[in-house]
Amino acid sequence: MAPLIPPAITLAPASPPKPGESERVAALHAARILDTEREAAYDDLAQVAAYVCRAPVALVSFVDTTRQWFKAEIGLGGCREMPIELSICAHAIQEDSLLVVPDLTADPRTAENPLVTGQDHFRFYAGAVIRSAAGVAYGSLCVLDRVPRPDGLSPEQAATLRTLANQVSTLIEHRLTLTEVAAREAELAASERRFRVMTGAMPQMVWTTLPDGFHDYYNDRWYEFTGVPYGSTDGEGWNGMFHPDDQERAWTRWRHSLATGEPYEIEYRLRHRSGAYRWTLGRALPIRDADGRIERWFGTCTDIDDLKRAESEARQLAAIVETSKDFIGLADEEGRTVHLNAAGLALVGLPDLAAARALTLPQFFTPESRTVFERTVMPAARRDGWWEGELAFHRIDTGDAVPVQFNIFPVRDSTGAKVGYGTVTRDLREAKRSEEARDLLIRELSHRIKNIFAVVGGIAALTARGNPEARPFVDAFRDRLGALARAHEYVRPHSPESAPPLSGQTVLGLMRLIMAAYREDGHDRVAIAGDDTEIGERSATALALIMHEQATNAVKYGGLSAQGGTVTLTGCREGDQYRLVWAEQGGPAVKAAPARKGFGTVLAERSVAGQLDGVLEHDWAPSGLVMRLDVPIANLRL
């Protein structure tokens, strides 16, 4: 076939675009038909058009900005496009539906077209407009002939050409629909992948249902938690996973949400793969379409068992705090009151927590204790992490002082950061009253014992007056009574006010004072020697009780019960330990250890262990009892 455009022909410049042309071209490009491969369906339509119209050339033509492109062609030798300047279809798309030019040489629009004047010398053209569903002209389905046709097309041919053009439009719309469907399916597939990745990464159990509540999806967390086979809880199988006591309640709430569209939220016990039931928070929201209809339900299950246990423990702790008889309080780092329990409010005479929150920690104390609190207590709490000691609160309502055993310690959050200070403080008023009553009773008993010593001494003195020969014995007896009285003062319990001064403030000094009661004929029957060490008031009382009990037993059964019997009491320092050894000689032979311990011995052992944190050992040697008392030196100074 000869070329459509002779090489010698010069094309006229393109005319400027008509109004709305850019929108038309944009719609054509959006149809995604340009530059696609040939398709049989379009070729068949061109073939039918050529046959019906008895034309040698038929084209499915689309008019672009600078070219005319053919989706299908019959009779052009495989040509797929030509410049817009040669396009006759560019005129056809200006018509409503059909353009028929019986003689192209006679029409001023086409008379100078190279397709007409050149060697192809087309003389006849008929084209039906191809339009989109919105009415935008894409191009035309046209036929051409090389001889004029004064009669144009028959009505049947024209109708067929228009029908075939409509069919091209239908094919394009169908192609667009398929493209959109494929894109939507791809997006749905991508969305499904994103959904599964997202739900797979979530720590919660995730599930979805159809609008009627049929469960059709669970993420891996669900199966990891429950341990059930995949798919086994689809549909209504999920309810069997709940604790029997929670199933009906869960069903009722779920049916209500399905019926009303209200969000679903409930706490229930879900069976764990271990077989135990764990508290779980179930939630679901409806996903609606543009018209408000529910398309799906999207739900989650969150394991809250640890949280529930923590809440239960917190409630129990709060109940303990609120029912405690002690003053329990919490303050922030600046000392502002955060919380104070009911016992604390009552102790300081506050009506409610709001009144307590208006106070800082120093304001709870009397002026004297406030000074101690600010200068000693808080520095120690910050430095050492705690402080405990006796202070005094003052009642806000009456101003009365309240003695308390106060302690304070830092409170930290879950990260270890300090958030304030806590205190568990005990009211000492009752203890003080009991201590005063006990001390009064002890003083009364001590006074009566002293009176007994005095009466016995007086009786002895009266005896000596009437019997001068007995005076040496009476004097020795009264000296021993005096020593026993002084020892009694150390043995009996004391308050800080009634504690006697220590003689020399050492262990051996205390021993000499106590053992003076066991002198005989001006000679010490208890020889005291060795290393010495300082002693405190509390340790002195305990040690005096132990050694007085030991001397009493020696007088009854041991080395001091026989004429000429003696005791050696030796002190020895060994590092941070102090050993006191009691060794008896000259008494009755020891055959065996006693079958049972007397009350005094048990009391002495308890004093050693409980008050001195020491060890008391007895060696029942035939020559006489040897007792060893080992005590930390630091404890002796208390």
XYZ file of C-alpha atoms in Angstrom:
638
model
C 0.000 0.000 0.000
C 1.201 3.502 -0.755
C 2.118 5.682 2.264
C -0.675 7.761 3.725
C 1.344 10.967 3.863
C 3.511 11.822 0.832
C 6.964 12.962 2.012
C 6.768 16.219 0.010
C 3.613 17.412 1.729
C 4.015 20.095 4.472
C 1.444 19.878 7.229
C -0.376 22.936 8.473
C 0.243 23.946 12.091
C -2.180 22.562 14.644
C -5.114 24.772 15.587
C -5.393 25.968 19.172
C -7.419 23.671 21.514
C -11.125 24.357 21.701
C -12.769 25.293 25.010
C -13.060 22.189 27.193
C -10.503 20.313 25.117
C -8.086 19.820 28.028
C -10.831 18.210 30.078
C -11.716 15.916 27.136
C -8.115 14.845 26.657
C -7.752 14.280 30.421
C -10.813 12.017 30.354
C -9.368 10.135 27.363
C -6.115 9.508 29.196
C -8.034 8.470 32.308
C -9.743 5.783 30.190
C -6.329 4.086 29.842
C -7.015 2.941 26.266
C -4.254 4.795 24.428
C -1.223 2.741 23.347
C -2.724 -0.552 24.506
C -2.226 -3.752 22.515
C -4.604 -4.747 19.758
C -7.599 -6.721 20.956
C -9.815 -9.004 18.908
C -13.037 -7.460 20.214
C -12.120 -4.038 18.768
C -10.804 -5.569 15.543
C -14.098 -7.411 15.135
C -16.087 -4.194 15.526
C -13.955 -2.471 12.855
C -14.394 -5.504 10.606
C -18.170 -5.381 11.011
C -18.211 -1.652 10.277
C -16.200 -2.139 7.046
C -18.455 -4.973 5.967
C -21.761 -3.279 6.702
C -20.708 0.011 5.146
C -18.956 -1.668 2.185
C -15.828 0.386 2.907
C -12.192 -0.596 2.295
C -11.021 1.193 5.452
C -12.492 1.087 8.974
C -10.903 2.563 12.122
C -11.509 2.618 15.871
C -9.891 6.023 16.359
C -9.091 8.094 19.486
C -8.231 11.765 19.191
C -5.332 12.860 21.460
C -3.741 16.310 21.732
C -1.160 15.910 18.919
C -2.126 12.632 17.329
C -4.920 10.326 16.296
C -4.370 6.800 17.595
C -6.025 3.626 16.301
C -7.083 0.852 18.625
C -8.201 -1.143 15.585
C -7.753 -0.577 11.831
C -8.874 -2.311 8.652
C -7.261 -1.321 5.352
C -4.377 0.920 6.554
C -1.705 -1.732 6.478
C -1.120 -1.896 10.235
C -0.749 1.848 10.829
C -1.440 2.679 14.526
C -1.439 6.485 14.561
C -1.044 9.669 12.516
C -0.585 13.387 13.306
C -3.579 15.311 14.523
C -3.312 17.531 11.427
C -4.421 14.590 9.247
C -7.325 13.609 11.490
C -10.814 13.776 10.069
C -12.113 12.209 13.292
C -11.094 15.435 15.059
C -14.021 17.009 13.212
C -16.323 14.065 13.886
C -16.032 14.370 17.663
C -17.533 17.845 17.372
C -20.808 16.274 16.210
C -23.506 14.842 18.403
C -23.341 11.290 17.159
C -22.459 10.926 13.464
C -20.462 12.833 10.851
C -20.946 11.870 7.168
C -18.920 13.644 4.421
C -20.064 12.363 0.992
C -17.173 14.085 -0.856
C -14.148 15.124 1.144
C -12.908 17.400 -1.643
C -16.082 19.447 -1.415
C -15.981 20.029 2.356
C -13.797 23.009 3.354
C -12.756 21.191 6.573
C -11.163 18.366 4.643
C -10.541 19.616 1.097
C -6.881 20.436 1.820
C -6.197 17.392 4.029
C -3.248 15.386 2.664
C -5.325 12.229 3.045
C -7.641 13.727 0.417
C -5.155 15.468 -1.847
C -2.412 12.849 -1.652
C -2.003 9.564 -3.427
C -4.460 7.811 -1.076
C -7.116 10.329 -2.297
C -9.837 9.408 0.199
C -13.126 10.880 -0.967
C -15.765 9.556 1.503
C -15.861 9.580 5.347
C -18.478 8.495 7.903
C -17.746 8.392 11.623
C -19.908 7.677 14.721
C -18.695 9.373 17.945
C -17.315 7.160 20.732
C -18.323 8.693 24.037
C -17.757 7.893 27.677
C -20.569 7.144 30.100
C -20.338 10.815 31.083
C -20.707 11.941 27.438
C -17.084 12.893 26.793
C -16.025 12.331 23.162
C -13.006 10.010 22.949
C -12.908 9.549 19.176
C -14.943 7.779 16.525
C -15.596 4.498 14.791
C -15.210 5.524 11.136
C -15.144 4.159 7.582
C -13.412 5.696 4.524
C -13.707 5.131 0.768
C -11.663 6.376 -2.170
C -14.730 7.270 -4.225
C -17.359 9.833 -3.296
C -20.742 8.622 -2.072
C -23.291 11.277 -2.882
C -25.959 9.314 -1.043
C -23.771 8.847 2.050
C -24.925 5.937 4.211
C -28.169 4.125 4.246
C -30.245 4.484 7.423
C -29.339 0.889 8.321
C -25.631 1.512 7.804
C -25.764 4.728 9.891
C -27.649 2.982 12.693
C -25.199 0.090 12.661
C -22.207 2.445 12.769
C -23.655 4.276 15.762
C -24.393 0.943 17.487
C -20.870 -0.265 16.882
C -19.493 3.014 18.324
C -21.648 2.485 21.389
C -20.265 -1.009 21.666
C -16.725 0.425 21.637
C -17.802 2.721 24.487
C -19.147 -0.307 26.336
C -15.858 -2.147 25.864
C -13.936 0.834 27.224
C -16.222 1.106 30.254
C -15.928 -2.619 30.794
C -12.156 -2.342 30.576
C -12.220 0.496 33.122
C -14.469 -1.542 35.395
C -12.142 -4.529 35.220
C -9.170 -2.265 35.903
C -10.929 -0.705 38.870
C -12.000 -4.120 40.147
C -8.445 -5.399 39.831
C -7.100 -2.317 41.590
C -9.697 -2.658 44.320
C -8.933 -6.345 44.711
C -5.229 -5.526 44.898
C -5.943 -2.836 47.470
C -8.152 -5.235 49.408
C -5.414 -7.845 49.314
C -2.878 -5.253 50.444
C -5.311 -4.050 53.102
C -5.812 -7.637 54.252
C -2.050 -8.100 54.464
C -1.691 -4.839 56.388
C -4.548 -5.873 58.677
C -2.962 -9.232 59.430
C 0.450 -7.679 59.989
C -1.088 -5.043 62.262
C -3.174 -7.503 64.271
C -0.255 -9.926 64.398
C 1.892 -7.222 65.978
C -0.739 -6.213 68.535
C -0.288 -7.592 72.068
C -4.039 -8.090 72.401
C -6.116 -10.929 71.036
C -7.937 -9.577 67.955
C -11.095 -10.934 66.348
C -13.680 -9.903 63.764
C -17.238 -10.984 63.032
C -19.803 -10.590 60.297
C -22.698 -8.177 60.956
C -24.727 -11.026 62.512
C -21.954 -11.777 65.005
C -20.450 -14.817 63.283
C -16.769 -14.924 64.279
C -14.601 -15.403 61.207
C -11.129 -14.242 62.241
C -8.780 -14.493 65.229
C -5.165 -13.373 65.271
C -2.271 -15.538 66.479
C -2.423 -14.055 69.982
C -5.831 -15.698 70.481
C -4.549 -19.143 69.601
C -1.328 -18.632 71.589
C -3.358 -17.642 74.662
C -6.097 -20.297 74.428
C -4.046 -23.117 72.907
C -7.043 -24.257 70.806
C -6.672 -25.433 67.166
C -6.955 -22.797 64.449
C -10.546 -22.265 63.361
C -12.050 -24.214 66.264
C -13.660 -21.103 67.795
C -15.192 -19.685 64.604
C -18.900 -19.008 64.677
C -20.245 -19.378 68.217
C -17.491 -21.649 69.541
C -15.877 -18.739 71.367
C -18.411 -18.757 74.212
C -17.266 -22.170 75.390
C -13.897 -20.637 76.187
C -15.429 -18.523 78.970
C -15.800 -19.505 82.601
C -19.190 -21.232 83.029
C -20.295 -18.520 85.467
C -19.556 -15.803 82.851
C -20.994 -17.382 79.678
C -24.618 -16.259 79.954
C -23.598 -12.741 80.966
C -21.217 -12.492 77.997
C -23.856 -13.805 75.566
C -26.470 -11.372 76.858
C -24.166 -8.402 76.469
C -23.052 -9.492 72.975
C -26.639 -9.988 71.751
C -27.490 -6.517 73.038
C -24.634 -4.977 71.037
C -25.614 -6.895 67.888
C -29.211 -5.711 68.237
C -28.434 -2.055 68.990
C -25.043 -1.449 67.418
C -23.708 -0.209 70.767
C -20.019 -0.851 71.520
C -19.376 -4.125 73.320
C -17.367 -4.109 76.549
C -17.292 -6.688 79.313
C -14.901 -8.381 81.739
C -14.957 -12.161 81.877
C -12.709 -15.089 82.697
C -11.142 -16.704 79.626
C -9.632 -20.184 79.685
C -5.852 -20.057 79.273
C -3.908 -22.828 77.524
C -2.724 -23.898 80.993
C -6.316 -24.668 81.945
C -6.570 -21.755 84.367
C -9.110 -18.997 83.832
C -7.685 -15.482 83.549
C -9.621 -12.232 83.727
C -9.935 -10.623 80.295
C -11.369 -7.340 79.023
C -13.443 -7.879 75.862
C -14.219 -4.917 73.599
C -15.738 -4.559 70.123
C -16.777 -1.685 67.853
C -18.953 -1.813 64.730
C -17.444 -0.808 61.367
C -20.103 0.962 59.293
C -20.417 1.772 55.596
C -21.267 5.185 54.115
C -24.964 4.594 54.797
C -24.380 3.686 58.428
C -24.949 -0.043 58.016
C -22.706 -2.351 60.043
C -20.264 -4.157 57.771
C -18.230 -5.924 60.444
C -17.406 -5.967 64.138
C -13.791 -5.457 65.189
C -12.948 -6.715 68.665
C -10.064 -7.267 71.084
C -9.447 -9.330 74.201
C -6.927 -7.967 76.711
C -5.481 -10.102 79.518
C -6.105 -8.055 82.691
C -5.654 -10.849 85.207
C -2.441 -9.391 86.642
C -4.102 -5.981 86.815
C -7.145 -7.434 88.584
C -4.890 -9.164 91.100
C -2.939 -5.960 91.625
C -6.191 -4.040 92.113
C -7.371 -6.658 94.611
C -4.094 -6.471 96.485
C -4.257 -2.682 96.394
C -7.789 -2.773 97.832
C -6.656 -5.160 100.553
C -3.671 -2.963 101.319
C -5.901 0.101 101.368
C -8.268 -1.686 103.759
C -5.335 -2.574 106.019
C -4.128 1.028 105.939
C -7.579 2.441 106.678
C -8.384 -0.016 109.476
C -4.954 0.152 111.093
C -4.783 1.736 114.533
C -1.431 3.275 113.632
C -0.864 6.680 112.066
C -0.131 5.860 108.372
C 0.660 8.744 106.075
C 2.201 9.631 102.725
C 3.825 12.919 101.737
C 5.415 14.152 98.523
C 9.076 15.089 98.247
C 8.327 18.646 99.406
C 6.696 17.312 102.571
C 3.088 18.096 101.555
C 0.586 15.582 102.885
C -0.808 13.290 100.186
C -2.734 10.786 102.302
C -3.495 10.125 105.957
C -5.576 7.229 107.233
C -8.477 7.497 109.650
C -6.348 6.604 112.697
C -3.868 9.306 111.720
C -6.613 11.926 111.389
C -7.971 10.986 114.811
C -4.526 10.998 116.434
C -3.769 14.606 115.470
C -7.367 15.869 115.718
C -8.089 16.558 112.024
C -11.651 16.367 110.664
C -10.884 14.959 107.195
C -8.246 14.298 104.546
C -8.705 17.732 102.975
C -7.616 19.334 106.246
C -4.589 16.993 106.401
C -3.547 17.914 102.856
C -3.341 21.532 103.911
C -0.434 20.616 106.241
C 3.202 19.722 105.685
C 5.074 17.097 107.721
C 6.815 19.555 110.119
C 3.424 21.017 111.087
C 2.410 17.744 112.761
C 5.081 18.073 115.462
C 5.462 20.055 118.664
C 8.034 22.873 118.409
C 10.742 20.797 120.107
C 10.147 17.734 117.938
C 9.861 19.904 114.823
C 13.439 21.060 115.377
C 14.594 17.443 115.710
C 12.596 16.506 112.609
C 14.143 19.195 110.437
C 17.714 18.959 111.753
C 18.060 15.228 112.388
C 15.219 13.118 111.033
C 15.002 14.295 107.408
C 18.774 14.437 106.843
C 19.018 10.856 108.146
C 16.065 9.705 105.996
C 17.647 11.207 102.880
C 21.081 9.833 103.741
C 20.269 6.395 105.165
C 16.839 5.712 103.691
C 15.032 5.603 107.059
C 14.808 7.012 110.572
C 12.990 5.835 113.679
C 12.713 7.306 117.143
C 10.483 8.902 119.730
C 9.031 12.342 118.945
C 5.851 14.217 119.836
C 2.924 15.244 117.637
C 0.642 18.053 118.681
C -3.100 17.793 118.248
C -4.385 20.397 115.839
C -7.691 20.781 117.683
C -6.443 20.982 121.278
C -2.719 21.675 121.012
C -1.932 18.742 123.341
C 1.354 16.885 122.856
C 1.088 13.240 121.779
C 4.210 11.049 122.257
C 4.762 8.812 119.228
C 7.230 6.261 117.916
C 7.845 7.956 114.578
C 9.514 6.432 111.546
C 9.957 7.674 108.000
C 11.158 6.064 104.787
C 11.237 7.002 101.078
C 8.473 5.796 98.725
C 9.418 4.979 95.127
C 7.458 4.369 91.931
C 7.773 1.366 89.610
C 10.892 2.852 87.990
C 12.652 3.276 91.312
C 12.324 7.064 91.320
C 11.551 8.593 94.712
C 8.090 10.157 94.808
C 7.780 11.009 98.490
C 7.972 9.686 102.033
C 5.840 7.281 104.041
C 5.407 6.818 107.769
C 3.845 4.201 110.047
C 3.785 5.928 113.432
C 2.528 4.486 116.717
C 0.733 6.351 119.481
C 2.789 5.925 122.665
C 0.297 7.418 125.108
C -1.080 4.084 126.257
C 2.395 2.549 126.336
C 3.632 5.530 128.335
C 0.770 5.148 130.796
C 1.471 1.415 131.096
C 5.164 2.088 131.544
C 4.473 4.651 134.234
C 2.130 2.231 136.000
C 4.696 -0.581 135.691
C 7.491 1.656 136.952
C 5.314 2.795 139.841
C 4.614 -0.832 140.733
C 8.304 -1.739 140.435
C 9.278 1.178 142.600
C 6.669 0.137 145.149
C 7.959 -3.449 145.142
C 11.549 -2.237 145.329
C 10.639 0.044 148.182
C 9.023 -2.853 150.040
C 12.099 -5.078 149.400
C 14.353 -2.296 150.664
C 12.133 -2.063 153.721
C 12.558 -5.813 154.229
C 16.329 -5.409 154.005
C 16.097 -2.502 156.466
C 13.846 -4.481 158.851
C 16.157 -7.505 158.737
C 19.144 -5.230 159.305
C 17.332 -3.511 162.165
C 16.511 -6.829 163.785
C 20.140 -7.858 163.520
C 21.232 -4.552 165.083
C 18.821 -5.038 167.975
C 20.234 -8.508 168.493
C 23.775 -7.100 168.631
C 22.809 -4.544 171.271
C 21.808 -7.263 173.689
C 24.644 -9.592 172.729
C 27.955 -7.806 172.221
C 29.640 -11.066 171.229
C 27.364 -11.213 168.146
C 28.335 -7.715 166.908
C 31.079 -8.881 164.479
C 28.631 -11.344 162.926
C 25.870 -8.722 162.794
C 28.161 -6.152 161.178
C 29.227 -8.650 158.518
C 25.618 -9.693 158.016
C 24.484 -6.073 157.588
C 27.288 -5.402 155.082
C 26.087 -8.372 153.076
C 22.510 -7.141 153.239
C 23.682 -3.732 151.917
C 25.523 -5.362 149.043
C 22.427 -7.421 148.200
C 20.323 -4.254 148.267
C 22.663 -2.535 145.846
C 22.682 -5.590 143.602
C 18.900 -5.621 143.744
C 18.872 -2.116 142.290
C 20.683 -3.388 139.191
C 18.697 -6.567 138.848
C 15.232 -5.018 138.936
C 13.800 -3.413 135.719
C 14.270 0.342 135.452
C 12.836 3.265 133.560
C 15.298 5.905 132.271
C 14.423 8.014 135.317
C 14.966 5.258 137.918
C 18.154 3.683 136.483
C 20.982 3.896 139.075
C 24.350 5.410 138.200
C 27.008 2.876 137.263
C 30.058 2.426 139.480
C 33.005 2.868 137.138
C 30.732 2.161 134.143
C 32.602 -1.088 133.384
C 31.773 -4.791 133.447
C 34.256 -5.673 136.208
C 33.255 -2.583 138.223
C 29.647 -3.813 138.132
C 30.777 -7.318 139.121
C 32.699 -6.011 142.169
C 29.618 -4.067 143.282
C 27.354 -7.122 143.004
C 29.767 -9.660 144.446
C 30.479 -7.478 147.506
C 27.479 -9.238 149.073
C 29.487 -12.474 149.180
C 32.476 -11.247 151.176
C 33.263 -13.310 154.270
C 35.513 -12.322 157.177
C 36.765 -9.376 155.162
C 37.827 -11.589 152.264
C 36.340 -11.751 148.763
C 35.123 -15.250 148.014
C 34.635 -14.154 144.380
C 37.972 -13.122 142.854
C 37.485 -10.695 139.948
C 40.300 -10.080 137.456
C 41.140 -9.774 133.741
C 40.231 -7.415 130.900
C 37.568 -4.826 131.450
C 35.235 -2.954 129.089
C 32.602 -0.250 129.192
C 28.993 -1.156 129.870
C 25.677 0.593 129.206
C 22.552 0.814 131.346
C 20.504 -1.820 129.510
C 23.358 -4.332 129.398
C 24.189 -3.674 133.059
C 20.716 -4.711 134.198
C 20.775 -7.913 132.143
C 24.322 -8.822 133.204
C 23.584 -8.089 136.886
C 20.564 -10.410 136.739
C 22.631 -13.211 135.196
C 25.572 -12.985 137.580
C 23.409 -12.503 140.691
C 21.503 -15.663 139.705
C 24.794 -17.501 139.234
C 26.097 -16.361 142.654
C 22.834 -17.382 144.321
C 23.121 -20.888 142.854
C 26.759 -21.077 143.959
C 25.725 -20.226 147.517
C 23.010 -22.911 147.421
C 24.750 -25.733 145.622
C 28.166 -24.782 144.313
C 31.517 -23.356 145.228
C 30.171 -20.826 147.743
C 28.092 -23.417 149.632
C 31.155 -25.008 151.299
C 33.590 -23.512 153.759
C 36.673 -22.394 151.865
C 34.990 -22.645 148.458
C 35.735 -19.818 145.988
C 34.841 -18.454 142.568
C 37.141 -16.908 139.974
C 35.456 -14.379 137.656
C 37.693 -13.468 134.729
C 37.117 -11.022 131.840
C 38.821 -11.438 128.461
C 38.629 -9.311 125.299
C 39.063 -11.202 122.022
C 38.619 -8.927 118.996
C 35.086 -7.576 119.008
C 33.909 -10.188 121.539
C 34.032 -10.101 125.350
C 34.159 -13.299 127.410
C 33.310 -13.530 131.099
C 34.316 -16.847 132.739
C 32.827 -17.981 136.091
C 34.828 -20.851 137.591
C 33.914 -22.487 140.936
C 36.398 -24.372 143.169
C 36.244 -26.085 146.561
C 32.557 -26.885 146.532
C 30.776 -30.237 146.496
C 31.939 -32.588 143.739
C 29.826 -32.319 140.567
C 28.540 -35.720 139.550
C 26.490 -34.699 136.519
C 24.649 -31.802 134.918
C 21.292 -30.987 136.550
C 18.341 -32.978 135.191
C 16.365 -29.795 134.660
C 16.916 -26.052 134.487
C 15.502 -23.824 137.178
C 13.499 -20.728 136.445
C 16.449 -18.469 137.229
C 18.731 -20.303 134.815
C 16.138 -20.159 132.012
C 15.624 -16.449 132.674
C 19.388 -15.858 132.557
C 19.758 -17.700 129.237
C 16.908 -15.721 127.705
C 18.471 -12.479 128.881
C 21.779 -13.426 127.251
C 20.172 -14.342 123.936
C 17.459 -11.693 123.814
C 19.078 -8.630 125.373
C 22.797 -9.137 124.808
C 22.755 -11.281 121.635
C 25.325 -13.495 123.357
C 26.011 -17.159 124.112
C 25.911 -18.788 127.571
C 27.658 -22.149 128.097
C 27.880 -24.411 131.214
C 30.653 -26.939 131.756
C 29.747 -29.242 134.686
C 33.297 -30.373 135.512
C 33.782 -32.620 138.621
C 35.905 -29.931 140.295
C 33.209 -27.331 139.890
C 30.966 -25.509 137.415
C 32.608 -23.377 134.734
C 30.283 -20.905 132.995
C 31.322 -18.932 129.880
C 29.433 -15.889 128.682
C 30.359 -14.498 125.214
C 28.844 -11.138 124.197
C 29.637 -8.677 121.352
C 31.426 -5.691 122.899
C 29.196 -3.302 120.934
C 26.116 -4.809 122.635
C 27.596 -4.339 126.111
C 27.718 -0.582 125.534
C 23.986 -0.245 124.961
